[in-house]
CSV table of C-alpha atoms in Angstrom, one decimal:
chain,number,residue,atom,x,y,z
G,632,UNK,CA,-10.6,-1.6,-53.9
G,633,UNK,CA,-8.8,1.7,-53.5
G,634,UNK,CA,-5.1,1.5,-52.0
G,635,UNK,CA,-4.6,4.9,-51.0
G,636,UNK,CA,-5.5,6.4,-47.4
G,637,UNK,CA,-6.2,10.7,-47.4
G,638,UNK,CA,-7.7,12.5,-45.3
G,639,UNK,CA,-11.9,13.3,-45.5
G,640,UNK,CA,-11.1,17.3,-45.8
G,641,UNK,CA,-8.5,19.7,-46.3
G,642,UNK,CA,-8.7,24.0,-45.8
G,643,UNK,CA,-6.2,26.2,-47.3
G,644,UNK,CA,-6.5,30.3,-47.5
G,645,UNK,CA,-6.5,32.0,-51.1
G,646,UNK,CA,-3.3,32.4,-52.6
G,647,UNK,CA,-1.3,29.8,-50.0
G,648,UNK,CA,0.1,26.7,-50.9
G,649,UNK,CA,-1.7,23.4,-50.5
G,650,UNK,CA,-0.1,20.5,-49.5
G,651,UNK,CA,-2.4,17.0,-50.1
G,652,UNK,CA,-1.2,13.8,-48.6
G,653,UNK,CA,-1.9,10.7,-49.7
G,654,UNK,CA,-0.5,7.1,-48.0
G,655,UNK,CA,-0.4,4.3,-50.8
G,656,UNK,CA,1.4,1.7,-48.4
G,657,UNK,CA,1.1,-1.2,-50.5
G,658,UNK,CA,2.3,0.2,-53.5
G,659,UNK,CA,3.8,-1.9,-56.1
G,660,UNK,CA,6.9,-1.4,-57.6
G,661,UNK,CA,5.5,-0.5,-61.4
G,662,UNK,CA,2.8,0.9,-60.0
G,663,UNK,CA,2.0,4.5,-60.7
G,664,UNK,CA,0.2,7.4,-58.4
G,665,UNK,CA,-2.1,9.4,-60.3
G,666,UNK,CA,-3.7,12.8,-59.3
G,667,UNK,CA,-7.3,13.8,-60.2
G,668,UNK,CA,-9.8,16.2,-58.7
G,669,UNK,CA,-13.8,16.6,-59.1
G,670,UNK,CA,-14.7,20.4,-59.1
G,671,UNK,CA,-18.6,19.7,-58.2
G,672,UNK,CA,-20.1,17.2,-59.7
G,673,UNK,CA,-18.2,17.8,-62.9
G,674,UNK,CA,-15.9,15.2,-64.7
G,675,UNK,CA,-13.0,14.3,-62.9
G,676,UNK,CA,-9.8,16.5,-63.9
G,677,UNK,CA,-6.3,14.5,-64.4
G,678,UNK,CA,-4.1,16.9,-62.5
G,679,UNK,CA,-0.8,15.0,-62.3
G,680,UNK,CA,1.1,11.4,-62.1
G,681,UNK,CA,4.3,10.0,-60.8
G,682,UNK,CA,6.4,6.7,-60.4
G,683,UNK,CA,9.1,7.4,-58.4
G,684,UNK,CA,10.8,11.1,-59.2
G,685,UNK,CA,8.7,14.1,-58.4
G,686,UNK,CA,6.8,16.0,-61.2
G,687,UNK,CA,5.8,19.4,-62.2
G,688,UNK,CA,3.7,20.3,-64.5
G,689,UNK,CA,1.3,24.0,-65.1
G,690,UNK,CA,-1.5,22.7,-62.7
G,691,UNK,CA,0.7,21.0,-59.7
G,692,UNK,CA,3.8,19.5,-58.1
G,693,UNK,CA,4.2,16.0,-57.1
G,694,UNK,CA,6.5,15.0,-54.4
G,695,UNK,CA,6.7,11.3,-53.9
G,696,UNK,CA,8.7,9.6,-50.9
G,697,UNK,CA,12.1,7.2,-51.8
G,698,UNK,CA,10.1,4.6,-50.2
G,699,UNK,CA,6.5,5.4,-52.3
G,700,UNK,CA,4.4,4.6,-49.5
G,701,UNK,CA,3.3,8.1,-49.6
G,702,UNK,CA,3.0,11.4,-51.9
G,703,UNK,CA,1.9,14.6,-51.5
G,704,UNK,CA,0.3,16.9,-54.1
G,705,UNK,CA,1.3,20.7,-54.5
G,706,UNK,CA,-0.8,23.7,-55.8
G,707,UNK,CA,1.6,26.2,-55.3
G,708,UNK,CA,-0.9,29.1,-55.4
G,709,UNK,CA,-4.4,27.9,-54.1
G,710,UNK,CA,-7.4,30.0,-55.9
G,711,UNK,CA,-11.4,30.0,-54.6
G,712,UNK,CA,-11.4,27.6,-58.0
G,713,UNK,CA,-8.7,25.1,-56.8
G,714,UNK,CA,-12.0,24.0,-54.2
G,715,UNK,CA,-12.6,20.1,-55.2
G,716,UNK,CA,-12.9,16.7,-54.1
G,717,UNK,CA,-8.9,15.9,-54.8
G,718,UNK,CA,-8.6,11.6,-55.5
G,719,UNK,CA,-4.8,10.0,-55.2
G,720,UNK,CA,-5.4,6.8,-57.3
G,721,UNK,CA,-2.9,4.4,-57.6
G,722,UNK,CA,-3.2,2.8,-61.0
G,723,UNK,CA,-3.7,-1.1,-61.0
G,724,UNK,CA,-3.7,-3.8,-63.7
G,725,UNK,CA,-6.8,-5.4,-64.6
G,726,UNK,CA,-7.7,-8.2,-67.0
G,727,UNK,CA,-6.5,-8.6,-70.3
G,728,UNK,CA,-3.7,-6.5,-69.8
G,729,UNK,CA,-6.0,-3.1,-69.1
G,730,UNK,CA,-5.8,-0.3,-66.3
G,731,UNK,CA,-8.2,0.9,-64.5
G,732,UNK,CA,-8.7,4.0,-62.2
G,733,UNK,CA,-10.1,3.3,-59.2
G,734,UNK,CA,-11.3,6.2,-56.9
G,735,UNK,CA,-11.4,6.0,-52.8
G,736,UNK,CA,-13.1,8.8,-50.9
G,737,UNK,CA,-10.3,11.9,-52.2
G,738,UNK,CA,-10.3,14.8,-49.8
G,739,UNK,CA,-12.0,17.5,-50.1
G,740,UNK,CA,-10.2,20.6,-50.6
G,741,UNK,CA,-11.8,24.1,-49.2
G,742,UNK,CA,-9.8,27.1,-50.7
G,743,UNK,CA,-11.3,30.0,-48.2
G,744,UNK,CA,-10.7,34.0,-49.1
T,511,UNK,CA,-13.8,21.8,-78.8
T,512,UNK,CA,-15.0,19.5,-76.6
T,513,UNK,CA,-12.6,16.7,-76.0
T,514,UNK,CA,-15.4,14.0,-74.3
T,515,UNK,CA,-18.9,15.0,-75.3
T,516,UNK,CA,-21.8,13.1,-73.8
T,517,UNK,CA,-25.4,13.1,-74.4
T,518,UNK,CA,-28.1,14.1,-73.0
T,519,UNK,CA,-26.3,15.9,-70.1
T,520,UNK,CA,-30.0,15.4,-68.3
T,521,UNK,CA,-32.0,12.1,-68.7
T,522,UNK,CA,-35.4,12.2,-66.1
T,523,UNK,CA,-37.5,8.9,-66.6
T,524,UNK,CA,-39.6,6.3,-65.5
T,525,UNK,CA,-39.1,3.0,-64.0
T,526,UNK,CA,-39.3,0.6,-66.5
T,527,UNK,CA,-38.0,2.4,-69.6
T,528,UNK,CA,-35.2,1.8,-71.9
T,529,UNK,CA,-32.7,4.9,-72.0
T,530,UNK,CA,-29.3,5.2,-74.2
T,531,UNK,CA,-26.8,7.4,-73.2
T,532,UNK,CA,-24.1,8.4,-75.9
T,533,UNK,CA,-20.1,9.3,-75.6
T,534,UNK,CA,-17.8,10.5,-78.3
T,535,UNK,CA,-14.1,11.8,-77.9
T,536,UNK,CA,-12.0,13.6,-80.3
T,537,UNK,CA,-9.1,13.0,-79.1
T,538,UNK,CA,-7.7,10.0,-81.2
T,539,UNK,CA,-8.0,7.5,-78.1
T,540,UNK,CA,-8.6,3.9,-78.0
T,541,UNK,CA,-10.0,2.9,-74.6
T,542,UNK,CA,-13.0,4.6,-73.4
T,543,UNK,CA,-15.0,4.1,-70.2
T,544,UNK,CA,-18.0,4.5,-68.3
T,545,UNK,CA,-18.2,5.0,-64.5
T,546,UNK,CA,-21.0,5.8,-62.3
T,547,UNK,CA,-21.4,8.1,-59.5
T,548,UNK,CA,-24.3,7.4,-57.1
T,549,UNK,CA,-25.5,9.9,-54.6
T,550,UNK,CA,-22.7,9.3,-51.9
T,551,UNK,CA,-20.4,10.7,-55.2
T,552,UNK,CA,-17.9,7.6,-55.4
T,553,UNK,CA,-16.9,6.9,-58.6
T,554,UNK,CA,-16.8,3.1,-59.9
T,555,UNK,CA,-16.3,1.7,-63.1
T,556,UNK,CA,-18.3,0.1,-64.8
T,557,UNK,CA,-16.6,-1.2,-68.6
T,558,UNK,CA,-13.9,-0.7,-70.6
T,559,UNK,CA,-13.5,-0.9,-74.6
T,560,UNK,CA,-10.4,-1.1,-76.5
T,561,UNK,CA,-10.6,-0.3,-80.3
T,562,UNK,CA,-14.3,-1.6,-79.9
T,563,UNK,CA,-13.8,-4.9,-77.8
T,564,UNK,CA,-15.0,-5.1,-74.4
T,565,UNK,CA,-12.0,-5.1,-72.0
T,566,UNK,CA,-13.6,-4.6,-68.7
T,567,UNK,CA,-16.9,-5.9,-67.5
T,568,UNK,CA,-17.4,-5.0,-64.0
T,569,UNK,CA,-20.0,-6.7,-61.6
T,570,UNK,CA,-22.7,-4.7,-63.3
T,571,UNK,CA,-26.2,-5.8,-64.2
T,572,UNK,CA,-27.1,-6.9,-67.5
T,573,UNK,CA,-30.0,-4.7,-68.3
T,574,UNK,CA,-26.5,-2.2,-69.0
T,575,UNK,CA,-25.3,-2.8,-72.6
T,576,UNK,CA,-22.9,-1.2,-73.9
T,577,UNK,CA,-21.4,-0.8,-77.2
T,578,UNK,CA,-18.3,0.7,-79.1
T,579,UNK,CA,-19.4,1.6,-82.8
T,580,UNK,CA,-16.1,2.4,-83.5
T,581,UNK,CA,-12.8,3.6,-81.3
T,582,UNK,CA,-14.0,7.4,-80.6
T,583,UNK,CA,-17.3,6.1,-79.3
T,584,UNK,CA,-19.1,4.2,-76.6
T,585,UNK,CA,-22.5,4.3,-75.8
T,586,UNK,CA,-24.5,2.4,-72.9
T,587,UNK,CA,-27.6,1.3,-73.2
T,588,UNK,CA,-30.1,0.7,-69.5
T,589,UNK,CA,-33.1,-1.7,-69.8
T,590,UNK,CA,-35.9,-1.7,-67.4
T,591,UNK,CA,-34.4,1.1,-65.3
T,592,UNK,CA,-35.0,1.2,-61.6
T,593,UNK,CA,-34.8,3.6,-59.1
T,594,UNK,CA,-31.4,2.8,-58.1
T,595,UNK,CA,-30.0,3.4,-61.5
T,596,UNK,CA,-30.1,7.0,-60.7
T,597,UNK,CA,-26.7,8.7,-60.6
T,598,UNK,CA,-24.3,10.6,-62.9
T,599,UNK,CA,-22.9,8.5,-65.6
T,600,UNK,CA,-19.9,9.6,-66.5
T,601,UNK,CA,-17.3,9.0,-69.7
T,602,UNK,CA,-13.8,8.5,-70.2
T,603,UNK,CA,-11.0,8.1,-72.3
T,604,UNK,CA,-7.2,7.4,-72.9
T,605,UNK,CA,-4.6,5.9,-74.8
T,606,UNK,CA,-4.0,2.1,-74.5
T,607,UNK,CA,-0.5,2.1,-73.9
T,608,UNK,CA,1.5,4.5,-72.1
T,609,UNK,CA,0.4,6.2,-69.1
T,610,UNK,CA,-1.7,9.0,-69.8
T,611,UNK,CA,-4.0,10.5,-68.1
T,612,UNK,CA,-7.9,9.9,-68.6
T,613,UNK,CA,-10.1,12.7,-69.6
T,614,UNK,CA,-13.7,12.8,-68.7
T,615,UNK,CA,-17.0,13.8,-69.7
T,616,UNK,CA,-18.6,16.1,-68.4
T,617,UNK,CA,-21.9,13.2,-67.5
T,618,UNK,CA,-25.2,12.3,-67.7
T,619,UNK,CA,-27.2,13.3,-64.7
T,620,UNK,CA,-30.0,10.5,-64.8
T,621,UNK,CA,-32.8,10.1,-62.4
T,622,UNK,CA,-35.2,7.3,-62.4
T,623,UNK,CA,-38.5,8.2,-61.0
């Protein structure tokens, strides 16, 4: 079901930026990417979402190409707590009008000291 | 304050028994979910309410039930449990319209022995 494509895993050293990519190829045009991330085995974590500009907010920065087949998720200044399972989701319609999320595999994100 | 509360954050039991878990959210949404987690940690959903009507009914068994009370609730209720019903339930919730972000619970670790 999912339409995005990252990669399985993902380090980054303490205090560095990390840069996740995502590939959402098929992308429709009203279609938006979300960003969520699973620190272990908690609840998921909405992090950040975009159509077609980029967007900042406290927690990230997402940079989305002028074609949307692919985005890339900023954390500007990685911390041993920024280690997750990071999901790009791209939002599709359901049945009776509703969204749904649906996760793929995310990558998951090492911080290291 | 804890914005998506779920109950019992532990639930060990035997095959064969009737379980409940419960979900509220303060938050002043009106779709709430439930998705489960199996032991290879993807996420998939499994129903959607809207203000108490039952949006999205994914290819789940039947022995799950669950029901809306009102909008800040939704409960799910497992007949005849089995061992692959073990897994970490997990709750969300969001605003109908718009597009907001879902927030989660923090789930219901159940395992079926």
């Amino acid at each position: 079901d999912a339409k995005t494509t990252q990669p399985p895993s993902m380090d980054c050293a303490e205090g560095r930026a990390a840069n996740l990519p995502c590939n959402h190829s098929t992308i429709s045009g009203n279609e938006y990417v979300y960003w969520y991330r699973q620190i272990h085995s908690q609840g998921p974590q909405y992090i950040i979402h975009g159509l077609k500009n980029n967007e900042t907010n406290e927690m990230a920065s997402l940079i989305i190409t002028e074609d949307r087949k692919s985005s890339t998720l900023i954390l500007p200044h990685a911390t041993l707590r920024d280690t997750a399972v990071y999901y790009c989701i791209v939002r599709v319609p359901n049945q009776g009008g509703s969204e749904k999320l649906v996760f793929g595999k995310g990558t998951k994100l090492t911080v290291n000291p | 304050d804890t914005a998506v509360s779920q109950t019992p954050k532990y639930l060990v039991t035997q095959m064969g028994n009737d379980k409940s878990i419960k979900c509220e959210q303060n938050l002043g949404h009106d779709t709430m979910y439930w998705y489960k987690q199996d032991s290879k940690k993807f996420l998939k959903i499994m129903f959607s309410y809207n203000n108490k009507e039952l949006i999205i009914n994914e290819t789940v068994p039947n022995r799950f039930s669950p029901k809306s009370p009102d909008k800040a609730h939704l409960n799910l209720h497992i007949n005849s449990l089995e061992l692959g019903d073990s897994a970490v339930y997990f709750c969300a919730s969001t605003f109908w319209t718009g597009n907001y972000g879902y927030t989660f619970g923090s789930g219901t670790r159940l395992t079926v022995v």
